[in-house]
CSV table of C-alpha atoms and ligand atoms in Angstrom, one decimal:
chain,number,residue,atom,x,y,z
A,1,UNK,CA,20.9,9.6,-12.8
A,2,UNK,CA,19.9,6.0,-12.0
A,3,UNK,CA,18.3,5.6,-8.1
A,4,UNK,CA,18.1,1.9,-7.3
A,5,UNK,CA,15.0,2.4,-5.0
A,6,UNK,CA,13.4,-0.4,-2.1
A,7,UNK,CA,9.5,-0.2,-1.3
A,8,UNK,CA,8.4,-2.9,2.0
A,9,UNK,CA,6.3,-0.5,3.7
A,10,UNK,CA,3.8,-2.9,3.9
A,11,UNK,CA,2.9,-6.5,2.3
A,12,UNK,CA,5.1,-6.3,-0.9
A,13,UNK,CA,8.8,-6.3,-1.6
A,14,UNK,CA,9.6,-3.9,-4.1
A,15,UNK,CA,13.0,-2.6,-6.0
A,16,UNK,CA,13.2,-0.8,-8.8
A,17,UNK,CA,15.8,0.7,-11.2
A,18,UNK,CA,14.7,4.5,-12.5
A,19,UNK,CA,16.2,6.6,-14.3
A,20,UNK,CA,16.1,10.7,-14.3
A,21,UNK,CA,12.2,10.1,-12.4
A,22,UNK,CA,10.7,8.9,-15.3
A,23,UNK,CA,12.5,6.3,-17.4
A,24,UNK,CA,11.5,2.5,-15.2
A,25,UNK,CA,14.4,0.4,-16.3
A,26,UNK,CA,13.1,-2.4,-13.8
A,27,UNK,CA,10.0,-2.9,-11.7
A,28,UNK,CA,10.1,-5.9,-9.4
A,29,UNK,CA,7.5,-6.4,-7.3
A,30,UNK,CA,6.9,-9.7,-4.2
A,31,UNK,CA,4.1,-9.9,-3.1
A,32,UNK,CA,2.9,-11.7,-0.1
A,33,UNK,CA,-1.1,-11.8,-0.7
A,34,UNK,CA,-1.2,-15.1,-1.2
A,35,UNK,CA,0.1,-15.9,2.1
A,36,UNK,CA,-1.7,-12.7,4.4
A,37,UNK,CA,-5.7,-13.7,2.4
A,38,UNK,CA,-5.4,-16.8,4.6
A,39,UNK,CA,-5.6,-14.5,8.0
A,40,UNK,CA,-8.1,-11.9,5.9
A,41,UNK,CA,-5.2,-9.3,6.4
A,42,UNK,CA,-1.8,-8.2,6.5
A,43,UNK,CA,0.0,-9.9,9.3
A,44,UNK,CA,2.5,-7.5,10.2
A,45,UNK,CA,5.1,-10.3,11.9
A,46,UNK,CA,4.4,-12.4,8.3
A,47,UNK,CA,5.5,-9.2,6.2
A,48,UNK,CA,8.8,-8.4,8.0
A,49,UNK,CA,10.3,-12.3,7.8
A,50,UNK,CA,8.8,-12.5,4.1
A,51,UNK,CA,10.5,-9.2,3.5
A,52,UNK,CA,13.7,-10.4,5.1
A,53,UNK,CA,13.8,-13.7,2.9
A,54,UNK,CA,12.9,-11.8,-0.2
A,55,UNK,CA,14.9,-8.7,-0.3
A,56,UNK,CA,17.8,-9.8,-1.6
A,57,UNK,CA,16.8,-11.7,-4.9
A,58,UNK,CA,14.3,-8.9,-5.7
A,59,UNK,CA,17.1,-6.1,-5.5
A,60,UNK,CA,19.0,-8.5,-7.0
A,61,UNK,CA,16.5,-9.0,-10.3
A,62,UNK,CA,15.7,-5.2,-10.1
A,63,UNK,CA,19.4,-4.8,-10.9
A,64,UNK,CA,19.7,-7.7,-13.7
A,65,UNK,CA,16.7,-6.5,-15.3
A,66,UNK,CA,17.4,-2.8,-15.9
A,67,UNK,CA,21.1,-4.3,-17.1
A,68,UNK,CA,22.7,-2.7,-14.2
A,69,UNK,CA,26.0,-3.6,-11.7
A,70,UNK,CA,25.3,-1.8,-8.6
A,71,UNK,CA,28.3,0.3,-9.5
A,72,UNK,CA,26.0,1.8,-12.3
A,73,UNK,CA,23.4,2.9,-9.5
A,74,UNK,CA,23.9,6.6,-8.7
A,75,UNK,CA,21.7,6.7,-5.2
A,76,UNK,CA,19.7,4.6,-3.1
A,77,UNK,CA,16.4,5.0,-2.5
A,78,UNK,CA,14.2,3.4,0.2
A,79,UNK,CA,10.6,4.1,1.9
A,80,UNK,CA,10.7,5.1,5.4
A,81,UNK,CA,7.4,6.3,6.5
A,82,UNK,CA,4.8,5.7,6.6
A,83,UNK,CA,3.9,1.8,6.7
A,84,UNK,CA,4.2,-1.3,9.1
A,85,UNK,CA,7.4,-0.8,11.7
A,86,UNK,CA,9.1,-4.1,11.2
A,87,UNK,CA,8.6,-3.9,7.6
A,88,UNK,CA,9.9,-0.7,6.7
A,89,UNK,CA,13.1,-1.8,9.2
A,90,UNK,CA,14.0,-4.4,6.7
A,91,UNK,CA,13.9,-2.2,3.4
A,92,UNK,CA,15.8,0.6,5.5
A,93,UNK,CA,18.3,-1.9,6.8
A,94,UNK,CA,19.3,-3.4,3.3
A,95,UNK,CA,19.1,0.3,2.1
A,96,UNK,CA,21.2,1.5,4.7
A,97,UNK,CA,23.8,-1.4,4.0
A,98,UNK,CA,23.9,-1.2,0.1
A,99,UNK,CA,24.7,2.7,0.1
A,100,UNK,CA,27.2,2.2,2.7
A,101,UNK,CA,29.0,-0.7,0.7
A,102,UNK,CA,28.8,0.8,-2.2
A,103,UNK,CA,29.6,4.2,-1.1
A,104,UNK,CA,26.3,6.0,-2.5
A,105,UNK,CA,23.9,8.5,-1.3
A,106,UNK,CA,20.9,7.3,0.5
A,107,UNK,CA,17.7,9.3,-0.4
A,108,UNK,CA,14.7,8.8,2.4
A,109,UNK,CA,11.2,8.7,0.6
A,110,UNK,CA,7.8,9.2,1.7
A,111,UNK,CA,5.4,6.4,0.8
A,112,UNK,CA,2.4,9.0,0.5
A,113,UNK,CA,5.3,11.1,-2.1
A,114,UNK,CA,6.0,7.9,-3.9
A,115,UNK,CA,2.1,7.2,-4.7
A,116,UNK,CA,1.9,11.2,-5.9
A,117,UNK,CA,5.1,10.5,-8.4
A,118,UNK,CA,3.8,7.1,-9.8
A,119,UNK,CA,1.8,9.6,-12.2
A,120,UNK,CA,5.2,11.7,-13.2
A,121,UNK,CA,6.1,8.1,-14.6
A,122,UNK,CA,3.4,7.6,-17.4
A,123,UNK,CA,3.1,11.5,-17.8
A,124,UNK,CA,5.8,13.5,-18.0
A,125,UNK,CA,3.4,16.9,-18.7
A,126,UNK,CA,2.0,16.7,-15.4
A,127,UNK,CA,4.0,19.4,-13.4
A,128,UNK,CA,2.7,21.0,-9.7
A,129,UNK,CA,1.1,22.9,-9.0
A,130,UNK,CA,-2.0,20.8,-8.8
A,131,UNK,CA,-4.6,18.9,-6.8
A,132,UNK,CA,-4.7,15.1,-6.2
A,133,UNK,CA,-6.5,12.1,-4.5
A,134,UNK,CA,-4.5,9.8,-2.9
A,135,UNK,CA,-7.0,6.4,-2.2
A,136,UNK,CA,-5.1,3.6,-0.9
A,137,UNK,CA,-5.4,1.0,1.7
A,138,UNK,CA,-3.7,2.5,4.4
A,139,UNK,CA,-4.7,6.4,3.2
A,140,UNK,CA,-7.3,8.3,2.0
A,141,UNK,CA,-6.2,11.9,1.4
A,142,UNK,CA,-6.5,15.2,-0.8
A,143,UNK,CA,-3.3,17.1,-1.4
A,144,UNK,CA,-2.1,20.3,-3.0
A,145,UNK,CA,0.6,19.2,-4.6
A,146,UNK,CA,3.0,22.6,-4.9
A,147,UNK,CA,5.8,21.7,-6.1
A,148,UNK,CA,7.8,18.2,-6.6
A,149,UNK,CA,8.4,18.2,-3.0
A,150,UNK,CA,5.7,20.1,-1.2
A,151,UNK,CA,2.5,19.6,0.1
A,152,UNK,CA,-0.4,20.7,1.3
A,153,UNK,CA,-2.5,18.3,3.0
A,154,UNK,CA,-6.1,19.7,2.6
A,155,UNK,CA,-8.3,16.7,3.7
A,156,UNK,CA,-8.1,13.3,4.9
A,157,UNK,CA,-10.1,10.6,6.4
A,158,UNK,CA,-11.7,10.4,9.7
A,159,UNK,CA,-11.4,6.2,10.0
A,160,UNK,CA,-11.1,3.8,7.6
A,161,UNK,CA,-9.0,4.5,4.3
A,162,UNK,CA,-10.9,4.3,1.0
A,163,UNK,CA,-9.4,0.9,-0.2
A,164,UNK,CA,-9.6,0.0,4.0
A,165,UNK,CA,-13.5,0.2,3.1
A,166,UNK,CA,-13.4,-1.3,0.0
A,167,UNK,CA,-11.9,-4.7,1.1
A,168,UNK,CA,-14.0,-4.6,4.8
A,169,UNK,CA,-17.3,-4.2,2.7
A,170,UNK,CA,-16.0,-7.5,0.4
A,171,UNK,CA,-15.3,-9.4,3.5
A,172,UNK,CA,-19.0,-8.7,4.2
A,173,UNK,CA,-20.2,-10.4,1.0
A,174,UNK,CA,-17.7,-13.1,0.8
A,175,UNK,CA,-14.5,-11.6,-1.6
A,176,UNK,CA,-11.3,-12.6,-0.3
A,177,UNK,CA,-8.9,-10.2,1.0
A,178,UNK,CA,-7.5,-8.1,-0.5
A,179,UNK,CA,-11.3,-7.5,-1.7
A,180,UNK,CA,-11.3,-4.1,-3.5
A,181,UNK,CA,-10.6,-5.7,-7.0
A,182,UNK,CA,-13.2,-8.5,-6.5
A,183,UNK,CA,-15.8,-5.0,-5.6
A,184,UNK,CA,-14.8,-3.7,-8.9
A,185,UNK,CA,-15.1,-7.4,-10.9
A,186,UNK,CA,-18.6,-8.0,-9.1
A,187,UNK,CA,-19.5,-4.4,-9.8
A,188,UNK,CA,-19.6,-5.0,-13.4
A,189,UNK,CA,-22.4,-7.7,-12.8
A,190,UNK,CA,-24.5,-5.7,-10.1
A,191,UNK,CA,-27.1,-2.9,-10.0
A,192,UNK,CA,-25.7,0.3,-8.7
A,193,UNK,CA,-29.4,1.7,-7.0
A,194,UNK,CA,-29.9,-1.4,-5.8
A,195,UNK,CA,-29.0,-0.8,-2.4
A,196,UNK,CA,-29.5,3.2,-0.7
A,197,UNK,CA,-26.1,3.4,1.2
A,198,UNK,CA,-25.2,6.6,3.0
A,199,UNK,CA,-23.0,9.4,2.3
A,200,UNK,CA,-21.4,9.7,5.9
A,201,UNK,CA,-21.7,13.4,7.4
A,202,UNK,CA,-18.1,14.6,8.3
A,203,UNK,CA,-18.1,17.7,11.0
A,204,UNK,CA,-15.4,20.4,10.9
A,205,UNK,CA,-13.6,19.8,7.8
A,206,UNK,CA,-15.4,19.9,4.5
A,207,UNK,CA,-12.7,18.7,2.8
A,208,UNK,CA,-12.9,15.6,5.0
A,209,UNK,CA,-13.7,11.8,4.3
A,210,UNK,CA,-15.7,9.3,6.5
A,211,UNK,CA,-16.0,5.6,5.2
A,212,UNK,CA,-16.4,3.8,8.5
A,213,UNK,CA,-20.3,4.7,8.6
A,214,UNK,CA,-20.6,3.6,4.9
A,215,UNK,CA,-19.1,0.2,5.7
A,216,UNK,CA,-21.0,-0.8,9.0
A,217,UNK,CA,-24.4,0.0,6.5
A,218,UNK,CA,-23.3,-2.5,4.3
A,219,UNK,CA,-22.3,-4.8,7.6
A,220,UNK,CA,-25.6,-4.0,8.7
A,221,UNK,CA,-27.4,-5.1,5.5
A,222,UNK,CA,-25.8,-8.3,5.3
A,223,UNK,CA,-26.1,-9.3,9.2
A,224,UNK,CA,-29.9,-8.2,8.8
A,225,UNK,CA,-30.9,-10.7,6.0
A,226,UNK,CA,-28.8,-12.9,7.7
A,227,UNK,CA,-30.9,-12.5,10.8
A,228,UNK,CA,-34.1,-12.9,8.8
A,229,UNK,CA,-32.9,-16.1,7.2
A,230,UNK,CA,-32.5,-14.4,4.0
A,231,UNK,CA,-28.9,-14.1,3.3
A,232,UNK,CA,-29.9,-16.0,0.0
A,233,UNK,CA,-31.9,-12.3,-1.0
A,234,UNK,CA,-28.6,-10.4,-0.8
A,235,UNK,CA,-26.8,-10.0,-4.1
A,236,UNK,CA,-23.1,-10.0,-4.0
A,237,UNK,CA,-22.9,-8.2,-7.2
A,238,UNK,CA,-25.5,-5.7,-6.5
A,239,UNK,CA,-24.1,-4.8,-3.1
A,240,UNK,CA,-20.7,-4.4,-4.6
A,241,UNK,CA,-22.2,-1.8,-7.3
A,242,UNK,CA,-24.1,0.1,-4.5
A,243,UNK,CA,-20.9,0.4,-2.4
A,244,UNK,CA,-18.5,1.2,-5.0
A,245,UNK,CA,-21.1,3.5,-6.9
A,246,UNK,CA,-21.3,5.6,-2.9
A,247,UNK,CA,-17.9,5.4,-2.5
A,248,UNK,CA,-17.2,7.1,-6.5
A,249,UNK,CA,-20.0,9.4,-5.1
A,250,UNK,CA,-18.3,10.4,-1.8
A,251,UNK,CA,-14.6,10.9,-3.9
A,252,UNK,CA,-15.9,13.0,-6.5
A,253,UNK,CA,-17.6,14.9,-3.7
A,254,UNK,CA,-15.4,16.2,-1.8
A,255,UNK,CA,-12.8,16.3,-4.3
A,256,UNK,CA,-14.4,18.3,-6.7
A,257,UNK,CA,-15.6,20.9,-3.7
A,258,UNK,CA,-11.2,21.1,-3.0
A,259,UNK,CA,-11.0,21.6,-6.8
A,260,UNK,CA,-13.7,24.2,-7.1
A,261,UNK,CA,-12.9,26.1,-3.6
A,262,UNK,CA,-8.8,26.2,-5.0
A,263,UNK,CA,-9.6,26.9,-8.3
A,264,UNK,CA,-7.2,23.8,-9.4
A,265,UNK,CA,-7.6,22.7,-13.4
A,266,UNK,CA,-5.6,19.7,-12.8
A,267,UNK,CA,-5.6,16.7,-10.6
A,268,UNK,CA,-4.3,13.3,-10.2
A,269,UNK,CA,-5.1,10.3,-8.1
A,270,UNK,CA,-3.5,7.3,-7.4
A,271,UNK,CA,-3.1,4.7,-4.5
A,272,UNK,CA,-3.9,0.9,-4.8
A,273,UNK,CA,-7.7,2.1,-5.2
A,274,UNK,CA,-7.1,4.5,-8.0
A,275,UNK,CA,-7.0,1.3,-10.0
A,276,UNK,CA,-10.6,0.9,-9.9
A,277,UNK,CA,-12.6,1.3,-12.9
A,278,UNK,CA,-15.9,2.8,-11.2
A,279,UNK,CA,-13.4,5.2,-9.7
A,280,UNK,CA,-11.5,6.0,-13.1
A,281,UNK,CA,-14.8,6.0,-15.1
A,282,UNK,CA,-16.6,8.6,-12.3
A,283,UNK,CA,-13.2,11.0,-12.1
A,284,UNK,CA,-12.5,11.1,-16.0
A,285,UNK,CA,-16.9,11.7,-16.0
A,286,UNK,CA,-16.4,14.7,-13.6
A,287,UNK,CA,-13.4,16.1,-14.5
A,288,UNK,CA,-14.2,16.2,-18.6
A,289,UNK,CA,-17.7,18.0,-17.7
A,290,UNK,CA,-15.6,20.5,-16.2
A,291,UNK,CA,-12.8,21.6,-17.6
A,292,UNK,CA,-10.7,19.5,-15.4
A,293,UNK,CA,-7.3,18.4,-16.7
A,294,UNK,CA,-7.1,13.9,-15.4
A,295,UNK,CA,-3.8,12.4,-14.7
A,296,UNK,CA,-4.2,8.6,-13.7
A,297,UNK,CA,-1.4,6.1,-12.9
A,298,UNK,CA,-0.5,3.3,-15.1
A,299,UNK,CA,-2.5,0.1,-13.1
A,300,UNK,CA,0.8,-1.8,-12.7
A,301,UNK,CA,1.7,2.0,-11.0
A,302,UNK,CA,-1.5,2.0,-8.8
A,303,UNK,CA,-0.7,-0.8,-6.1
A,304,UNK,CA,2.7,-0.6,-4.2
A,305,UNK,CA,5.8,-0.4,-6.0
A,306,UNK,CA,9.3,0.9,-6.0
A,307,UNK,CA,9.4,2.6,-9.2
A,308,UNK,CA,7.1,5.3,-7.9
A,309,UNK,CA,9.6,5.6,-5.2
A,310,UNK,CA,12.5,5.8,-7.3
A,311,UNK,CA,11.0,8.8,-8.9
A,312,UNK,CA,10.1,10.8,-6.2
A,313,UNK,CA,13.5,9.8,-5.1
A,314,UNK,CA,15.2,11.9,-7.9
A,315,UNK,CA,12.8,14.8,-7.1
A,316,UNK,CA,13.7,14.2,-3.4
A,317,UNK,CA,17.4,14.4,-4.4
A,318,UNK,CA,17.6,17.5,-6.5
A,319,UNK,CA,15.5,18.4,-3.3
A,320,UNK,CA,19.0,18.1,-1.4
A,321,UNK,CA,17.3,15.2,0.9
A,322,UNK,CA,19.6,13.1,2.0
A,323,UNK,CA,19.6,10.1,5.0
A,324,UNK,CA,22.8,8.5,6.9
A,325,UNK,CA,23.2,5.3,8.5
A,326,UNK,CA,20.6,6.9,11.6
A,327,UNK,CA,17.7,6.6,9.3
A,328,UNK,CA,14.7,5.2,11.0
A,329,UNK,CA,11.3,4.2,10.4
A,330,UNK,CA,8.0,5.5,11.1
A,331,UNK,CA,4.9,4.0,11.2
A,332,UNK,CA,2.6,7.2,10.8
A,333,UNK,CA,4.1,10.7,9.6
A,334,UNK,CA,1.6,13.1,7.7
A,335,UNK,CA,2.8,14.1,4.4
A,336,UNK,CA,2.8,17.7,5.4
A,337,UNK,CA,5.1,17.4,8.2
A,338,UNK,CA,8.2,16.9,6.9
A,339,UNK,CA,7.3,18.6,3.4
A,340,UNK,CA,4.9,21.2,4.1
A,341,UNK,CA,6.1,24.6,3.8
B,1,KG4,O1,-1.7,1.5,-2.5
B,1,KG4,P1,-1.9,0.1,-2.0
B,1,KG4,O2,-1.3,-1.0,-2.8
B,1,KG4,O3,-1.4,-0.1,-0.5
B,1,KG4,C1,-1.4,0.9,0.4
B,1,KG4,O4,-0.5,1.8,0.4
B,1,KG4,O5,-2.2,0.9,1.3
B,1,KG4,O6,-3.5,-0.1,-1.9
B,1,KG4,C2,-4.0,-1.3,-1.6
B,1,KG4,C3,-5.5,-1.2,-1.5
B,1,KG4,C4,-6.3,-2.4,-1.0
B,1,KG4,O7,-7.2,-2.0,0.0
B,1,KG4,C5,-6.9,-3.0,-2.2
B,1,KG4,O8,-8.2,-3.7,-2.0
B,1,KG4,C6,-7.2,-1.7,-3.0
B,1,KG4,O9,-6.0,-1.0,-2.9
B,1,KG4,N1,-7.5,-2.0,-4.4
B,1,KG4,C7,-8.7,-1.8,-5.0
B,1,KG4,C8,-8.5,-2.2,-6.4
B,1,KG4,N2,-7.3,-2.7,-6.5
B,1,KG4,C9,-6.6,-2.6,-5.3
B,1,KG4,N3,-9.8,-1.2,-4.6
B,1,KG4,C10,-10.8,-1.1,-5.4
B,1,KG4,N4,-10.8,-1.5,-6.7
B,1,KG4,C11,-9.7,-2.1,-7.2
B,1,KG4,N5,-9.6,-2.5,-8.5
B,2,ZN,ZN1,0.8,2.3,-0.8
């Protein structure tokens, strides 16, 4: 079954051609970085007319590349929650057209579903039941994943979202936005105790995450030196490996306390942040001391993408999930809500 499948949830135009959930024929991805790092962030009214202008020739490529007519495509796939409002209105629009041109089902995904799957495409052994960490920039999260197509949602984040953190604490020490990689580069180059940063404290759930604390220390550190007139003192590349080192700290935390509690042997992460090498390097650490089974996404599968959501679209299918021409957007909609048990 081939799912022709549209991500725009946020600041990339995405199509992708993917066959049975696994097999990527095509993987066209637009992004719009270039034009959002001059405002330091995603402008949400920039995303939806760049989505608008680009939709087209992207779904268009995804189709030439995978050697497809549209009359190949079996189902059409397309992210409706969670994400910006105007920008998942375009990719629903164009989704909601195409299937009703061409006469094919129209399969609603989750974006928080389609980061889960994006492992299911490089490893086809990894089955649910199991644990995983989804890190991204809109969402920090850890999920019982129990079966293709339900969820568990077992802890969150109070505030900022991991990769949120990640590319607020660059800002701080001069990275351009979308700062997270340029953490991980400088990283390399830094001392890791260089810099005592906290691990929040996170009442009610344990399972919980807190980053907001972590990044207004590293605000702090920077506006304090500053203050002093000795911003020259602070190290970019030290303060990057201090942050990301806490961060690594706080995710192997609290995920391994989920793991342990549930008794889970396997877990995955992904989300844009699951691409960081501190991250990868302290998860496959952990896990391998314990018995833990890792599944991490390819890193052209870590960012957004619409092969991810093509797979869980196929899983969403056999599912019996189906939309109509009344299909909406939503901005926020917890995982568990609509696929919790
Ligand atoms: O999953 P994603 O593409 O978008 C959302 O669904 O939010 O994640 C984007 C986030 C950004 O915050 C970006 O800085 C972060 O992922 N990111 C990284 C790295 N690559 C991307 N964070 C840390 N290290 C990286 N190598
Ligand atoms: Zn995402």
């Amino acid at each position: 079954m081939k799912i022709l499948a549209i991500e725009s949830s946020c600041d990339e135009t995405a199509c992708a051609v993917v066959e049975d959930g696994t097999r990527v024929l095509s993987n066209v991805v637009a992004t719009q970085i270039d034009e959002h790092r001059l405002y330091g962030g995603v402008v949400p009214e920039i995303a939806s007319r760049r989505h608008s202008e680009n939709i087209y020739a992207v779904a268009s490529q995804a189709l030439t590349d995978a050697d497809c007519a549209l009359a190949d495509i079996d189902a059409i796939a397309v992210t409706y929650a969670p994400g910006l409002i105007g920008a998942l209105l375009v990719g629903i629009s164009f989704a909601k057209g195409l299937a009703m041109a061409a006469g094919k089902p129209l399969i609603p995904v989750h974006h928080i579903a389609g980061h889960i799957a994006a492992n299911y495409i490089s490893h086809p052994d990894l089955k649910p039941p199991y644990l995983c960490l989804v890190i991204s920039g809109g969402h920090s999260h850890i999920i019982e994943v129990k079966d293709y197509t339900k969820y568990r949602v077992i802890g969150r984040t109070r505030d900022d979202a991991a990769g949120e953190a990640f590319d607020k604490a660059a800002r701080m020490i001069g990275f351009e936005y979308p700062g997270g990689k340029h953490i991980d580069e400088a990283a390399k180059k830094g001392d890791p105790n260089a810099y005592k940063l906290p691990h929040p404290r996170v009442e009610g759930s344990k399972y919980d995450f807190s980053f907001s604390g972590l990044k207004t220390a590293v605000v702090n550190l920077v506006h304090n030196a500053q203050q002093r007139g000795e911003a020259d003192s602070i190290s970019p590349c030290d303060v990057a490996a201090s942050f990301q080192k806490t961060v690594c700290e706080i995710l192997v935390q609290k995920t391994m306390l989920a793991a342990d509690d549930m008794g889970f042997k396997t877990l995955s992460v992904c989300g844009g942040v699951s691409a960081n090498s501190g991250v990868r390097a302290a998860m496959e650490k952990v896990c391998g001391e314990r018995g833990i089974k890792l599944y991490l996404p390819e890193l052209k599968y870590c960012g957004d993408n619409a092969a991810m959501i093509g797979c869980q679209a196929y899983y969403d299918y056999l599912a019996g999930k189906r939309a109509d021409e009344s299909l909406n957007g939503i901005a926020t909609l917890s995982l568990d809500r609509i696929c919790g048990e």
